[in-house]
Short mmCIF file of C-alpha atoms in Angstrom, two decimals:
data_model
loop_
_atom_site.label_atom_id
_atom_site.label_comp_id
_atom_site.label_asym_id
_atom_site.label_seq_id
_atom_site.Cartn_x
_atom_site.Cartn_y
_atom_site.Cartn_z
CA UNK A 1 19.23 -14.29 -86.82
CA UNK A 2 17.88 -15.40 -90.11
CA UNK A 3 15.80 -18.58 -89.50
CA UNK A 4 16.00 -18.67 -85.65
CA UNK A 5 12.62 -18.46 -83.95
CA UNK A 6 11.81 -18.14 -80.31
CA UNK A 7 8.49 -18.49 -78.75
CA UNK A 8 6.84 -16.00 -76.34
CA UNK A 9 6.62 -17.11 -72.59
CA UNK A 10 2.92 -17.90 -73.02
CA UNK A 11 3.11 -19.40 -76.37
CA UNK A 12 4.27 -22.72 -77.74
CA UNK A 13 6.04 -22.86 -81.25
CA UNK A 14 4.81 -25.64 -83.34
CA UNK A 15 7.38 -26.61 -86.23
CA UNK A 16 6.05 -28.62 -89.08
CA UNK A 17 7.93 -30.18 -91.72
CA UNK A 18 10.80 -32.59 -91.16
CA UNK A 19 10.76 -35.24 -88.40
CA UNK A 20 7.31 -35.86 -86.59
CA UNK A 21 6.87 -34.69 -83.06
CA UNK A 22 6.12 -36.60 -79.80
CA UNK A 23 3.31 -39.58 -80.45
CA UNK A 24 3.56 -39.41 -84.26
CA UNK A 25 2.31 -35.53 -84.24
CA UNK A 26 2.70 -33.68 -87.34
CA UNK A 27 4.92 -31.15 -85.57
CA UNK A 28 7.31 -30.66 -82.96
CA UNK A 29 6.80 -28.47 -79.91
CA UNK A 30 9.07 -26.03 -78.66
CA UNK A 31 8.49 -23.92 -75.35
CA UNK A 32 10.81 -21.61 -73.17
CA UNK A 33 13.73 -21.40 -75.70
CA UNK A 34 14.68 -20.86 -79.18
CA UNK A 35 14.98 -23.16 -82.25
CA UNK A 36 16.42 -22.77 -85.48
CA UNK A 37 13.98 -23.35 -88.51
CA UNK A 38 15.01 -23.63 -91.91
CA UNK A 39 13.34 -21.36 -94.29
CA UNK A 40 11.11 -22.89 -97.01
CA UNK A 41 11.65 -26.35 -95.58
CA UNK A 42 10.23 -25.75 -92.23
CA UNK A 43 7.13 -23.94 -90.98
CA UNK A 44 6.14 -22.47 -87.62
CA UNK A 45 3.18 -21.76 -85.96
CA UNK A 46 2.35 -20.50 -82.48
CA UNK A 47 -0.22 -21.70 -80.12
CA UNK A 48 -1.22 -19.44 -76.98
CA UNK A 49 -0.75 -20.74 -73.47
CA UNK A 50 -2.36 -17.62 -71.84
CA UNK A 51 -5.52 -17.99 -69.45
CA UNK A 52 -8.94 -17.72 -71.36
CA UNK A 53 -12.23 -17.10 -70.30
CA UNK A 54 -15.74 -18.82 -71.32
CA UNK A 55 -18.97 -17.63 -70.14
CA UNK A 56 -22.18 -19.81 -70.03
CA UNK A 57 -25.83 -18.61 -69.79
CA UNK A 58 -27.91 -21.71 -69.70
CA UNK A 59 -31.39 -22.62 -68.69
CA UNK A 60 -31.59 -25.51 -66.65
CA UNK A 61 -34.44 -27.43 -65.05
CA UNK A 62 -34.22 -28.85 -61.51
CA UNK A 63 -35.32 -32.05 -60.21
CA UNK A 64 -38.44 -30.35 -58.72
CA UNK A 65 -39.35 -29.19 -62.43
CA UNK A 66 -38.29 -25.46 -61.88
CA UNK A 67 -36.55 -23.79 -64.68
CA UNK A 68 -33.58 -21.89 -63.55
CA UNK A 69 -31.20 -19.76 -65.64
CA UNK A 70 -27.85 -20.02 -64.65
CA UNK A 71 -24.81 -17.70 -65.45
CA UNK A 72 -21.33 -19.38 -64.79
CA UNK A 73 -17.92 -18.23 -65.94
CA UNK A 74 -14.97 -20.55 -66.67
CA UNK A 75 -11.36 -19.93 -66.51
CA UNK A 76 -9.15 -22.23 -68.81
CA UNK A 77 -5.88 -22.60 -70.58
CA UNK A 78 -3.92 -24.83 -72.61
CA UNK A 79 -2.05 -27.41 -70.63
CA UNK A 80 1.68 -27.16 -70.26
CA UNK A 81 2.65 -30.62 -70.83
CA UNK A 82 3.50 -31.59 -74.54
CA UNK A 83 0.57 -34.05 -74.79
CA UNK A 84 -2.10 -31.05 -73.88
CA UNK A 85 -0.08 -28.77 -76.25
CA UNK A 86 -0.22 -31.34 -79.27
CA UNK A 87 -3.87 -32.18 -78.43
CA UNK A 88 -4.93 -28.35 -78.38
CA UNK A 89 -2.86 -27.60 -81.33
CA UNK A 90 -4.37 -30.24 -83.51
CA UNK A 91 -7.98 -29.15 -82.73
CA UNK A 92 -7.56 -25.25 -82.42
CA UNK A 93 -4.16 -23.95 -84.21
CA UNK A 94 -6.24 -22.56 -87.29
CA UNK A 95 -9.01 -21.23 -85.00
CA UNK A 96 -8.07 -20.62 -81.33
CA UNK A 97 -11.22 -18.86 -80.46
CA UNK A 98 -12.93 -21.86 -80.96
CA UNK A 99 -11.47 -23.14 -77.50
CA UNK A 100 -13.97 -20.76 -75.54
CA UNK A 101 -16.98 -21.69 -77.69
CA UNK A 102 -16.24 -25.23 -77.18
CA UNK A 103 -15.52 -24.88 -73.44
CA UNK A 104 -18.90 -23.23 -73.13
CA UNK A 105 -20.82 -25.69 -74.73
CA UNK A 106 -19.08 -28.58 -72.82
CA UNK A 107 -19.61 -26.91 -69.30
CA UNK A 108 -23.29 -25.93 -70.59
CA UNK A 109 -24.06 -29.61 -70.99
CA UNK A 110 -22.69 -30.83 -67.48
CA UNK A 111 -24.48 -27.93 -65.81
CA UNK A 112 -28.06 -28.86 -67.15
CA UNK A 113 -27.19 -32.63 -66.20
CA UNK A 114 -26.17 -31.93 -62.83
CA UNK A 115 -28.74 -29.10 -62.03
CA UNK A 116 -31.37 -31.61 -63.06
CA UNK A 117 -30.37 -33.66 -60.10
CA UNK A 118 -30.45 -30.98 -57.49
CA UNK A 119 -33.25 -28.94 -56.18
CA UNK A 120 -33.47 -25.15 -55.97
CA UNK A 121 -32.73 -25.17 -52.21
CA UNK A 122 -29.37 -27.12 -52.82
CA UNK A 123 -28.36 -25.16 -55.86
CA UNK A 124 -29.08 -21.62 -54.07
CA UNK A 125 -27.56 -22.87 -50.76
CA UNK A 126 -24.58 -25.10 -52.35
CA UNK A 127 -23.05 -23.43 -55.33
CA UNK A 128 -19.76 -24.50 -54.27
CA UNK A 129 -21.02 -27.86 -54.47
CA UNK A 130 -22.40 -27.52 -57.94
CA UNK A 131 -19.31 -25.96 -59.23
CA UNK A 132 -16.99 -28.63 -57.91
CA UNK A 133 -19.23 -31.56 -59.42
CA UNK A 134 -19.42 -29.79 -62.63
CA UNK A 135 -15.57 -29.36 -62.83
CA UNK A 136 -15.26 -33.10 -61.85
CA UNK A 137 -17.52 -34.34 -64.59
CA UNK A 138 -15.73 -32.13 -66.94
CA UNK A 139 -12.23 -32.56 -66.41
CA UNK A 140 -11.62 -35.82 -68.25
CA UNK A 141 -13.20 -34.31 -71.39
CA UNK A 142 -11.56 -31.22 -71.16
CA UNK A 143 -8.13 -33.04 -71.01
CA UNK A 144 -8.85 -34.90 -74.20
CA UNK A 145 -8.77 -31.65 -75.99
CA UNK A 146 -5.76 -30.28 -74.28
CA UNK A 147 -7.48 -27.75 -72.06
CA UNK A 148 -7.20 -27.37 -68.38
CA UNK A 149 -9.80 -25.53 -66.28
CA UNK A 150 -8.46 -23.61 -63.44
CA UNK A 151 -11.79 -22.43 -61.97
CA UNK A 152 -15.60 -22.27 -62.32
CA UNK A 153 -17.83 -19.66 -60.95
CA UNK A 154 -21.59 -19.76 -60.46
CA UNK A 155 -22.47 -15.93 -60.92
CA UNK A 156 -26.29 -15.82 -60.79
CA UNK A 157 -29.34 -18.13 -60.54
CA UNK A 158 -32.68 -16.67 -61.64
CA UNK A 159 -36.03 -18.55 -61.39
CA UNK A 160 -37.73 -15.87 -63.79
CA UNK A 161 -41.19 -15.14 -63.06
CA UNK A 162 -41.94 -18.13 -60.79
CA UNK A 163 -41.08 -16.42 -57.81
CA UNK A 164 -40.00 -19.40 -56.07
CA UNK A 165 -36.48 -18.35 -55.13
CA UNK A 166 -38.57 -15.40 -53.65
CA UNK A 167 -40.71 -17.55 -51.78
CA UNK A 168 -37.84 -19.54 -50.49
CA UNK A 169 -36.21 -16.55 -49.37
CA UNK A 170 -39.41 -15.15 -47.68
CA UNK A 171 -38.51 -17.12 -44.32
CA UNK A 172 -35.27 -15.76 -44.16
CA UNK A 173 -36.46 -12.21 -45.10
CA UNK A 174 -39.02 -12.57 -42.63
CA UNK A 175 -36.17 -13.59 -39.91
CA UNK A 176 -33.91 -10.76 -41.32
CA UNK A 177 -36.96 -8.04 -40.86
CA UNK A 178 -37.46 -9.41 -37.42
CA UNK A 179 -34.13 -9.32 -36.31
CA UNK A 180 -33.76 -6.03 -37.87
CA UNK A 181 -36.92 -4.85 -36.03
CA UNK A 182 -35.38 -6.37 -33.04
CA UNK A 183 -32.28 -4.49 -33.52
CA UNK A 184 -34.18 -1.51 -34.15
CA UNK A 185 -35.68 -1.77 -31.16
CA UNK A 186 -32.76 -2.62 -29.18
CA UNK A 187 -30.79 0.43 -30.74
CA UNK A 188 -34.04 2.50 -29.96
CA UNK A 189 -33.98 1.41 -26.53
CA UNK A 190 -30.46 2.03 -26.46
CA UNK A 191 -30.79 5.35 -27.86
CA UNK A 192 -33.47 6.15 -25.17
CA UNK A 193 -31.28 4.77 -22.19
CA UNK A 194 -28.37 6.80 -23.63
CA UNK A 195 -30.43 10.09 -23.73
CA UNK A 196 -31.63 9.27 -20.47
CA UNK A 197 -28.19 8.84 -19.28
CA UNK A 198 -27.27 11.91 -20.98
CA UNK A 199 -29.95 13.87 -19.34
CA UNK A 200 -29.17 12.36 -15.79
CA UNK A 201 -25.39 13.36 -16.64
CA UNK A 202 -26.44 16.92 -17.63
CA UNK A 203 -28.69 17.17 -14.68
CA UNK A 204 -25.64 16.01 -12.51
CA UNK A 205 -23.76 18.57 -14.20
CA UNK A 206 -25.97 21.40 -13.66
CA UNK A 207 -26.56 20.59 -9.90
CA UNK A 208 -22.76 20.32 -9.40
CA UNK A 209 -22.38 23.63 -11.38
CA UNK A 210 -25.31 25.11 -9.13
CA UNK A 211 -23.35 24.06 -6.11
CA UNK A 212 -20.07 25.33 -7.27
CA UNK A 213 -21.62 28.52 -8.47
CA UNK A 214 -23.28 28.64 -4.58
CA UNK A 215 -20.06 27.98 -3.05
CA UNK A 216 -18.08 30.37 -5.42
CA UNK A 217 -20.92 33.29 -4.50
CA UNK A 218 -20.72 32.20 -0.81
CA UNK A 219 -16.96 32.39 -0.83
CA UNK A 220 -16.99 35.69 -2.80
CA UNK A 221 -19.72 36.98 -0.13
CA UNK A 222 -17.29 36.07 2.74
CA UNK A 223 -14.48 37.68 0.87
CA UNK A 224 -16.49 41.07 0.70
CA UNK A 225 -17.68 40.69 4.18
CA UNK A 226 -13.93 39.94 5.37
CA UNK A 227 -13.03 43.20 3.23
CA UNK A 228 -15.69 45.30 4.66
CA UNK A 229 -14.67 44.28 8.36
CA UNK A 230 -10.87 44.62 7.51
CA UNK A 231 -10.84 48.25 8.25
CA UNK A 232 -12.97 48.23 11.33
CA UNK A 233 -10.86 44.90 12.59
CA UNK A 234 -7.64 46.76 11.66
CA UNK A 235 -8.64 50.03 13.72
CA UNK A 236 -9.62 47.74 16.69
CA UNK A 237 -6.08 45.73 16.62
CA UNK A 238 -4.57 49.15 16.51
CA UNK A 239 -6.44 50.29 19.33
CA UNK A 240 -5.91 47.21 21.38
CA UNK A 241 -2.17 47.14 20.56
CA UNK A 242 -2.00 50.95 21.63
CA UNK A 243 -3.86 50.03 24.77
CA UNK A 244 -1.55 47.08 25.18
CA UNK A 245 1.68 49.24 24.83
CA UNK A 246 0.06 52.00 27.18
CA UNK A 247 -0.70 49.25 29.55
CA UNK A 248 3.01 48.02 29.28
CA UNK A 249 4.31 51.36 29.58
CA UNK A 250 2.22 52.27 32.82
CA UNK A 251 3.51 48.74 34.07
CA UNK A 252 7.19 49.84 33.42
CA UNK A 253 6.80 53.10 35.16
CA UNK A 254 5.24 51.49 38.29
CA UNK A 255 7.99 49.06 38.25
CA UNK A 256 10.32 52.02 37.85
CA UNK A 257 8.74 54.03 40.57
CA UNK A 258 8.66 50.84 42.87
CA UNK A 259 12.27 50.64 42.48
CA UNK A 260 12.73 54.32 42.91
CA UNK A 261 10.81 53.88 46.13
CA UNK A 262 12.91 51.07 47.48
CA UNK A 263 16.17 53.19 46.55
CA UNK A 264 15.02 56.14 48.09
CA UNK A 265 12.98 54.93 51.31
CA UNK A 266 13.18 51.29 51.88
CA UNK A 267 16.86 50.87 51.23
CA UNK A 268 17.98 53.86 53.61
CA UNK A 269 15.50 52.61 56.20
CA UNK A 270 17.04 48.96 56.14
CA UNK A 271 20.50 50.60 56.35
CA UNK A 272 19.63 52.46 59.40
CA UNK A 273 18.05 49.44 60.96
CA UNK A 274 21.19 47.27 60.01
CA UNK A 275 23.31 50.32 61.32
CA UNK A 276 21.14 50.23 64.67
CA UNK A 277 21.44 46.30 65.13
CA UNK A 278 25.19 46.50 64.45
CA UNK A 279 25.33 49.18 67.03
CA UNK A 280 23.16 47.25 69.53
CA UNK A 281 25.13 44.24 68.96
CA UNK A 282 28.60 45.94 69.49
CA UNK A 283 27.28 47.52 72.50
CA UNK A 284 25.98 44.29 73.91
CA UNK A 285 29.36 42.42 72.91
CA UNK A 286 31.12 45.20 74.49
CA UNK A 287 29.17 45.09 77.86
CA UNK A 288 29.56 41.35 77.85
CA UNK A 289 33.39 41.48 77.48
CA UNK A 290 33.32 44.04 80.17
CA UNK A 291 31.40 41.92 82.57
CA UNK A 292 33.81 38.93 81.54
CA UNK A 293 36.47 41.03 82.37
CA UNK A 294 35.09 42.07 85.72
CA UNK A 295 34.07 38.61 86.59
CA UNK A 296 37.75 37.38 85.69
CA UNK A 297 38.97 39.74 87.75
CA UNK A 298 36.99 39.15 90.94
CA UNK A 299 37.87 35.46 90.49
CA UNK A 300 41.41 36.24 90.30
CA UNK A 301 41.20 38.43 93.37
CA UNK A 302 38.95 35.51 95.06
CA UNK A 303 41.56 32.97 93.92
CA UNK A 304 44.54 35.00 95.43
CA UNK A 305 42.38 35.72 98.61
CA UNK A 306 41.63 32.26 98.99
CA UNK A 307 45.22 30.94 98.59
CA UNK A 308 46.13 33.70 101.15
CA UNK A 309 43.44 32.14 103.60
CA UNK A 310 44.16 28.69 102.75
CA UNK A 311 46.71 28.35 105.60
CA UNK A 312 44.23 29.92 107.97
CA UNK A 313 41.52 27.41 106.95
CA UNK A 314 43.70 24.45 107.50
CA UNK A 315 44.63 26.01 110.90
CA UNK A 316 40.76 26.40 111.68
CA UNK A 317 40.37 23.16 110.81
CA UNK A 318 42.85 21.55 112.80
CA UNK A 319 41.89 23.53 115.43
CA UNK A 320 38.53 22.03 115.18
CA UNK A 321 40.22 18.68 115.74
CA UNK A 322 41.56 19.84 119.28
CA UNK A 323 38.56 18.91 121.11
CA UNK A 324 37.57 16.11 118.90
CA UNK A 325 37.41 12.49 120.21
CA UNK A 326 39.83 11.29 117.73
CA UNK A 327 41.36 7.54 117.79
CA UNK A 328 44.84 7.13 116.05
CA UNK A 329 45.35 3.47 115.39
CA UNK A 330 48.20 3.39 113.41
CA UNK A 331 50.47 5.83 115.22
CA UNK A 332 52.55 8.32 113.18
CA UNK A 333 51.20 7.26 109.98
CA UNK A 334 47.88 8.07 111.03
CA UNK A 335 48.70 11.37 111.93
CA UNK A 336 50.20 11.89 108.62
CA UNK A 337 47.29 11.18 107.08
CA UNK A 338 45.18 13.46 109.34
CA UNK A 339 47.23 16.36 108.16
CA UNK A 340 47.33 15.29 104.76
CA UNK A 341 43.47 15.07 104.83
CA UNK A 342 43.16 18.76 106.57
CA UNK A 343 45.22 19.98 103.58
CA UNK A 344 43.00 18.27 100.98
CA UNK A 345 40.15 19.62 102.67
CA UNK A 346 41.35 22.71 102.65
CA UNK A 347 41.65 22.69 98.75
CA UNK A 348 38.32 21.25 98.48
CA UNK A 349 36.85 24.14 100.44
CA UNK A 350 38.90 26.43 98.14
CA UNK A 351 37.38 24.81 94.92
CA UNK A 352 33.69 24.81 96.37
CA UNK A 353 33.93 28.46 97.28
CA UNK A 354 35.39 29.06 93.78
CA UNK A 355 32.27 27.28 92.11
CA UNK A 356 29.81 29.02 94.45
CA UNK A 357 31.28 32.27 93.49
CA UNK A 358 30.86 31.51 89.86
CA UNK A 359 27.13 30.55 90.20
CA UNK A 360 26.39 33.74 92.43
CA UNK A 361 28.01 36.00 89.52
CA UNK A 362 29.58 37.76 92.27
CA UNK A 363 26.66 39.15 94.16
CA UNK A 364 28.07 38.09 97.66
CA UNK A 365 31.44 39.13 99.03
CA UNK A 366 34.17 36.41 98.85
CA UNK A 367 34.76 36.44 102.86
CA UNK A 368 31.24 35.95 103.24
CA UNK A 369 30.79 32.93 100.88
CA UNK A 370 33.82 31.31 102.47
CA UNK A 371 32.70 31.76 106.03
CA UNK A 372 29.19 30.30 104.98
CA UNK A 373 31.25 27.53 103.44
CA UNK A 374 33.48 26.82 106.49
CA UNK A 375 30.52 26.73 108.75
CA UNK A 376 29.01 24.16 106.76
CA UNK A 377 31.99 22.00 106.25
CA UNK A 378 33.24 22.44 110.07
CA UNK A 379 34.67 18.99 111.45
CA UNK A 380 32.56 17.31 114.17
CA UNK A 381 33.65 17.64 117.77
CA UNK A 382 33.83 15.18 120.49
CA UNK A 383 30.19 16.00 121.40
CA UNK A 384 29.25 14.23 117.99
CA UNK A 385 31.00 11.11 118.89
CA UNK A 386 34.70 9.59 118.34
CA UNK A 387 36.56 10.03 114.94
CA UNK A 388 38.55 6.96 113.74
CA UNK A 389 41.54 7.56 112.03
CA UNK A 390 43.27 4.78 110.54
#
């Protein structure tokens, strides 16, 4: 739109004419937004708020009187507040490049002042301390002209041809060389140890390889020997198996012949012997049965004869009592007892005769046995004394 002006993000728009700005400034400051400016009646100018850089190369003398050439770089810009913009606008609006020149001169003066109070050793070893002191001393002065320093870097320090810094660095260089030599020696030793370890490993690997090769060769030789012996061994095993089969066949033939002999000779002989034994047993049994039958027949005949002779035996026994001296004490009862005794004696004689006949197995005639027995059992006569009958 005609008459409407807008500053860039890194610019401040200064409007002069009309009302005055803050603090009696001859212009108004506009940042971050646009403003309608009447043509002809108002005038606008723009002040850069971007970062600027100033380089300082200054020859300074230290507290020891040693001249040093110091090179530093300053990064600065116009402050963001309205007061800083007003101060910078009044000083640099017409020639904004002068900000870098003025800043370099300001820092050069402070740099010479501070380095003059320090030794070379402090400057070399404590650069950050030097930069901090320079910033602190220049901050207030820079604020007056509306500038704000962001950083200060000491880039180099050179003593020219004096060689002081070089001499100062010699102990450190010596230490560094010594450390380097030690490190080199350690590296060499480590390399030698590594080479020795590698050689030992190679020797061990070669030994293990030789052992494996020897074992492999021995195994190959054994395999060859076994392969060469396989034929004879197989033939010997086959012959051994044939002999074993022949032996087994001969054993089976012998067993078969033995069975045949048993079937042809032993079994018939055993059968004949068994037949003869059975016949002999049968004959013996037959003879035994005949003998028992004959003996049984003789006993039956004897018993019959003894029964037939029993009255005669009793009679003979009673006849023996005729001449005996017998005293009868109880009358008729006593005589009955005598008669009963005679009969019982006759039965006893009969039983004894039967037993004697059985013991003599029929060798004597029944009549002779009975006569002998009766003679032994004859009652006593009166010559032997009286016989009491109660």
